[in-house]
């Protein structure tokens, strides 16, 4: 019997890329829900990180020959599967943050990064989206006074409020106090319509919004009515000793030297404070010294005081916000 000849039609084309099976080797594909409608989340990651994904029917394939890109693609899929999300399908924004996190540090241990303490009783856990946010949360937990400094949209205030809610619900603190200077109106609010509460409410609304997003409405109302949650202008802190409280000073770039010293010296036994602000902008009157900048100059090195710094890379709002901030910070921008 003559030997069977190979059918040339069955031979693989020499130029065909080596495609991987849908299980990507030893790593399973993320749950279908995690991929999003039309696998949009997979597309976001591939576009952000530069790896290529092919599809045949319901199977997906990594088609990159570059081992570094293949490794990055596998890690992105791991992250898509394990990243915390309020819903079964992560939002496109959450997936964009994952892609940018990996772009900044391809060697990051995602399992360790996403490992966070259990959520507080009756509340939501804070999830960091960047390495700077992760370090910020750790600084808040380990220190009695933490400064969160950087541009808008980097999560400084939200994560501080989330940390405060966690400690309040877990009964580590007796009270939560959120404050900010009303310097936009010069703290002279008499020209605005309404009573005092109506005058100051627009300046404090962002803090209330953050609180309501992290706590069930019933819990927020109950704590607020019992005086365990207080949202007030910075001027109202004068003369008080804040014991057993978690205190947040927001928009601290708008504090004078006297206001910052007054705030920092209100802390009593068992209290923790977080100060947030953007040193690059201020609504203080011309010629008035910045309390935040002075604190940044004289407080580093004191035990129990930590500083966390954010940049435009940590922006977690719309992706355009990051690009807008970078454009404004560019040395060659127009005047």
Coordinates of C-alpha atoms in Angstrom, one line a residue:
X1 CA 0.0 0.0 0.0
X2 CA 1.4 3.4 -1.0
X3 CA 1.8 6.0 1.8
X4 CA -1.0 8.4 2.2
X5 CA -0.2 11.8 0.8
X6 CA -0.8 15.0 2.8
X7 CA -3.6 17.2 1.4
X8 CA -2.0 20.6 0.7
X9 CA -5.4 22.2 1.5
X10 CA -5.1 21.0 5.1
X11 CA -1.7 22.6 5.7
X12 CA -1.8 25.8 7.8
X13 CA -0.9 29.0 5.9
X14 CA 2.6 30.1 6.8
X15 CA 1.6 33.7 7.2
X16 CA -1.3 33.0 9.6
X17 CA -0.9 34.5 13.1
X18 CA -0.7 32.2 15.9
X19 CA -4.0 32.5 17.7
X20 CA -4.7 31.4 21.2
X21 CA -7.7 29.5 22.3
X22 CA -10.6 31.3 24.0
X23 CA -9.3 30.2 27.4
X24 CA -6.0 32.1 26.8
X25 CA -3.9 29.2 28.0
X26 CA -4.3 28.4 31.7
X27 CA -6.3 31.6 32.3
X28 CA -10.1 31.4 31.7
X29 CA -11.9 34.2 29.9
X30 CA -13.7 36.6 32.3
X31 CA -17.4 35.9 32.9
X32 CA -19.5 37.0 29.9
X33 CA -21.2 39.7 31.9
X34 CA -17.8 41.2 32.7
X35 CA -17.1 41.7 29.0
X36 CA -20.0 44.1 28.7
X37 CA -22.5 44.6 25.8
X38 CA -20.8 43.7 22.5
X39 CA -17.6 42.9 24.5
X40 CA -17.0 46.7 24.9
X41 CA -14.9 46.3 28.0
X42 CA -12.5 44.0 26.2
X43 CA -12.3 46.5 23.4
X44 CA -11.5 49.3 25.9
X45 CA -8.7 47.3 27.4
X46 CA -7.2 46.3 24.1
X47 CA -7.3 49.9 22.8
X48 CA -5.9 51.4 26.0
X49 CA -3.0 48.8 26.4
X50 CA -2.3 48.0 22.7
X51 CA -2.8 44.2 22.7
X52 CA -4.9 42.6 20.0
X53 CA -7.9 40.4 20.4
X54 CA -9.5 38.4 17.6
X55 CA -12.9 36.7 17.7
X56 CA -14.2 33.7 15.9
X57 CA -17.8 33.0 16.7
X58 CA -18.1 33.1 20.5
X59 CA -14.3 32.5 21.0
X60 CA -11.7 35.2 21.6
X61 CA -8.1 35.0 20.7
X62 CA -4.9 36.9 21.7
X63 CA -3.1 37.4 18.4
X64 CA 0.0 39.3 19.6
X65 CA 3.4 37.8 18.9
X66 CA 5.1 40.2 21.4
X67 CA 5.3 38.3 24.7
X68 CA 5.1 41.5 26.7
X69 CA 1.9 42.5 25.0
X70 CA 0.5 39.0 25.5
X71 CA 1.4 39.1 29.2
X72 CA -0.3 42.5 29.5
X73 CA -3.4 41.2 27.8
X74 CA -3.6 38.3 30.2
X75 CA -3.2 40.6 33.2
X76 CA -5.9 42.9 31.8
X77 CA -8.3 40.0 31.6
X78 CA -7.4 38.9 35.1
X79 CA -8.2 42.4 36.3
X80 CA -11.5 42.5 34.5
X81 CA -12.5 39.4 36.3
X82 CA -11.4 40.3 39.8
X83 CA -11.9 44.1 39.9
X84 CA -14.5 45.3 42.4
X85 CA -17.7 46.8 40.9
X86 CA -21.1 47.8 42.2
X87 CA -22.7 45.8 39.4
X88 CA -21.9 42.4 37.7
X89 CA -20.9 44.3 34.6
X90 CA -18.2 46.9 35.3
X91 CA -18.9 50.3 33.8
X92 CA -16.8 51.6 30.9
X93 CA -15.4 54.2 33.2
X94 CA -14.2 51.5 35.7
X95 CA -12.6 49.5 32.9
X96 CA -10.8 52.6 31.6
X97 CA -9.4 53.1 35.1
X98 CA -8.2 49.5 35.1
X99 CA -6.5 50.0 31.7
X100 CA -4.8 53.2 32.8
X101 CA -3.6 51.5 36.0
X102 CA -1.9 48.8 34.0
X103 CA -0.5 51.3 31.5
X104 CA 1.2 53.1 34.4
X105 CA 2.5 49.9 36.1
X106 CA 2.3 46.7 34.0
X107 CA 4.0 44.7 36.8
X108 CA 1.3 45.6 39.4
X109 CA -0.1 42.7 41.5
X110 CA -3.8 43.2 40.8
X111 CA -5.0 40.7 43.4
X112 CA -3.1 42.7 46.1
X113 CA -4.2 46.0 44.7
X114 CA -7.9 45.1 44.8
X115 CA -7.6 43.5 48.3
X116 CA -9.5 45.9 50.6
X117 CA -11.0 45.6 54.1
X118 CA -14.6 44.4 54.2
X119 CA -17.2 47.1 53.6
X120 CA -18.6 48.8 56.7
X121 CA -21.8 47.6 58.1
X122 CA -24.6 49.2 56.1
X123 CA -22.3 51.1 53.8
X124 CA -20.2 50.8 50.6
X125 CA -16.5 50.1 50.6
X126 CA -14.1 52.6 49.0
X127 CA -12.4 51.2 45.9
X128 CA -9.1 52.8 44.8
X129 CA -8.7 53.2 41.0
X130 CA -5.0 54.3 41.0
X131 CA -1.9 53.5 43.0
X132 CA -1.9 57.0 44.5
X133 CA -5.5 56.4 45.7
X134 CA -4.5 53.1 47.2
X135 CA -1.6 54.8 49.2
X136 CA -4.0 57.6 50.2
X137 CA -6.4 55.2 51.8
X138 CA -3.6 53.4 53.6
X139 CA -2.3 56.7 54.9
X140 CA -5.7 57.6 56.3
X141 CA -6.0 54.3 58.1
X142 CA -2.5 54.5 59.6
X143 CA -2.3 58.2 60.6
X144 CA -4.2 60.7 62.7
X145 CA -3.7 63.5 60.1
X146 CA -3.5 63.0 56.4
X147 CA -3.2 65.5 53.6
X148 CA -4.6 64.6 50.2
X149 CA -3.2 67.1 47.7
X150 CA -3.8 67.3 43.9
X151 CA -6.0 68.5 41.1
X152 CA -9.8 68.1 40.8
X153 CA -11.3 64.8 40.0
X154 CA -8.6 62.6 41.7
X155 CA -11.0 61.2 44.4
X156 CA -9.4 63.1 47.3
X157 CA -12.7 64.2 48.9
X158 CA -14.7 61.1 48.0
X159 CA -12.2 58.6 49.4
X160 CA -11.8 60.7 52.6
X161 CA -15.6 60.7 53.1
X162 CA -15.7 56.9 52.4
X163 CA -13.0 56.3 55.0
X164 CA -14.9 58.5 57.5
X165 CA -18.2 56.6 56.8
X166 CA -16.4 53.3 57.3
X167 CA -15.1 54.3 60.7
X168 CA -18.4 55.8 61.8
X169 CA -20.5 52.8 60.8
X170 CA -17.9 50.4 62.4
X171 CA -18.1 52.5 65.6
X172 CA -14.4 53.4 65.5
X173 CA -15.4 57.1 65.7
X174 CA -18.3 58.7 67.5
X175 CA -18.9 61.5 65.0
X176 CA -18.2 62.6 61.5
X177 CA -17.6 66.3 60.7
X178 CA -17.1 67.7 57.2
X179 CA -16.1 71.3 56.7
X180 CA -14.8 73.7 54.1
X181 CA -14.2 77.4 53.9
X182 CA -16.9 79.5 52.1
X183 CA -14.2 81.8 50.8
X184 CA -15.8 82.0 47.4
X185 CA -18.2 84.4 49.1
X186 CA -15.5 85.8 51.4
X187 CA -17.3 84.1 54.3
X188 CA -19.4 87.2 54.2
X189 CA -22.7 85.7 53.2
X190 CA -25.1 88.4 54.1
X191 CA -25.7 89.5 50.5
X192 CA -27.0 86.0 49.6
X193 CA -30.8 85.4 49.9
X194 CA -32.3 83.1 52.6
X195 CA -31.3 82.2 56.1
X196 CA -27.8 81.1 57.2
X197 CA -28.5 77.4 56.2
X198 CA -29.7 78.4 52.7
X199 CA -26.7 80.8 52.3
X200 CA -24.0 78.2 53.0
X201 CA -25.7 75.1 51.5
X202 CA -24.3 75.5 48.0
X203 CA -20.7 75.4 49.4
X204 CA -21.4 72.3 51.4
X205 CA -23.5 70.3 48.9
X206 CA -20.6 68.3 47.4
X207 CA -19.8 66.9 50.8
X208 CA -23.4 66.0 51.4
X209 CA -23.6 64.4 48.0
X210 CA -20.6 62.2 48.7
X211 CA -22.1 61.1 52.0
X212 CA -25.4 60.2 50.5
X213 CA -23.7 58.1 47.8
X214 CA -21.9 56.0 50.4
X215 CA -24.7 55.5 53.0
X216 CA -28.3 54.3 52.8
X217 CA -30.6 57.2 52.9
X218 CA -32.2 56.0 56.2
X219 CA -28.8 55.7 57.9
X220 CA -27.7 59.1 56.7
X221 CA -30.9 60.7 58.0
X222 CA -30.7 59.0 61.3
X223 CA -27.1 59.9 62.0
X224 CA -27.7 63.5 60.8
X225 CA -30.7 64.0 63.1
X226 CA -28.8 62.6 66.0
X227 CA -25.9 65.1 65.4
X228 CA -23.5 62.3 64.6
X229 CA -22.9 63.8 61.1
X230 CA -22.2 67.4 60.8
X231 CA -21.6 69.5 57.7
X232 CA -20.6 73.1 58.5
X233 CA -18.5 76.0 57.3
X234 CA -14.9 76.2 58.7
X235 CA -15.8 79.3 60.7
X236 CA -18.1 77.2 62.8
X237 CA -15.1 75.1 64.1
X238 CA -13.6 78.0 66.1
X239 CA -13.5 77.5 69.8
X240 CA -14.4 73.8 69.7
X241 CA -12.5 70.7 70.8
X242 CA -13.3 67.8 68.5
X243 CA -12.9 64.5 70.4
X244 CA -13.6 61.0 69.1
X245 CA -14.4 62.5 65.7
X246 CA -13.4 61.9 62.1
X247 CA -13.0 65.4 60.7
X248 CA -12.5 66.4 57.0
X249 CA -11.4 69.8 55.8
X250 CA -12.2 70.1 52.1
X251 CA -10.9 72.8 49.7
X252 CA -8.1 73.6 52.1
X253 CA -6.3 75.7 49.5
X254 CA -8.8 78.4 50.4
X255 CA -7.8 78.6 54.0
X256 CA -5.7 81.4 55.5
X257 CA -2.7 80.7 57.8
X258 CA -4.9 81.5 60.8
X259 CA -7.8 79.2 59.6
X260 CA -5.5 76.2 59.0
X261 CA -3.8 76.6 62.4
X262 CA -7.3 77.0 64.0
X263 CA -8.5 73.8 62.3
X264 CA -5.5 71.6 63.1
X265 CA -5.6 72.6 66.8
X266 CA -9.2 71.6 67.2
X267 CA -8.3 67.9 67.3
X268 CA -9.0 66.2 70.6
X269 CA -8.4 62.7 72.0
X270 CA -9.5 59.9 69.6
X271 CA -9.9 62.1 66.6
X272 CA -8.6 61.7 63.1
X273 CA -8.5 64.4 60.4
X274 CA -8.1 64.5 56.6
X275 CA -7.2 67.7 54.8
X276 CA -7.9 67.9 51.0
X277 CA -7.0 70.6 48.6
X278 CA -5.3 71.6 45.3
X279 CA -2.2 73.7 46.1
X280 CA -2.2 74.8 42.4
X281 CA -5.3 76.9 42.7
X282 CA -6.8 79.2 45.3
X283 CA -9.6 81.7 45.8
X284 CA -7.9 83.6 48.6
X285 CA -7.7 87.4 48.1
X286 CA -4.5 88.6 46.5
X287 CA -1.6 88.9 49.0
X288 CA -3.1 86.5 51.6
X289 CA -0.9 83.6 52.6
X290 CA -2.1 80.1 52.0
X291 CA -2.6 78.0 55.1
X292 CA -2.3 74.8 53.1
X293 CA 1.0 75.8 51.6
X294 CA 2.4 76.7 55.0
X295 CA 1.2 73.3 56.5
X296 CA 2.9 71.5 53.6
X297 CA 6.1 73.3 54.4
X298 CA 6.2 72.9 58.2
X299 CA 4.4 69.6 59.0
X300 CA 6.3 66.9 57.1
X301 CA 8.4 64.7 59.4
X302 CA 5.9 64.9 62.3
X303 CA 4.9 61.4 63.4
X304 CA 1.3 60.7 62.7
X305 CA 1.1 63.2 59.8
X306 CA 1.1 61.8 56.2
X307 CA 1.0 63.5 52.8
X308 CA -0.6 61.9 49.7
X309 CA 0.0 63.6 46.3
X310 CA -2.1 63.2 43.2
X311 CA -1.5 64.2 39.6
X312 CA -3.6 64.4 36.5
X313 CA -2.8 60.7 35.9
X314 CA -5.0 59.9 38.9
X315 CA -8.1 61.7 37.5
X316 CA -11.1 59.4 37.7
X317 CA -13.7 61.6 36.1
X318 CA -14.4 61.6 32.4
X319 CA -11.3 60.7 30.4
X320 CA -11.3 64.1 28.9
X321 CA -10.8 65.7 32.3
X322 CA -7.3 64.1 32.5
X323 CA -6.4 65.4 29.1
X324 CA -7.7 68.9 29.9
X325 CA -5.7 69.0 33.1
X326 CA -2.6 67.9 31.3
X327 CA -3.2 70.6 28.6
X328 CA -3.5 73.3 31.2
X329 CA -0.3 72.1 32.9
X330 CA 1.7 72.0 29.6
X331 CA 4.6 74.5 29.6
X332 CA 3.8 75.6 26.1
X333 CA 0.1 76.3 26.5
X334 CA -1.4 79.5 25.3
X335 CA -1.8 82.5 27.6

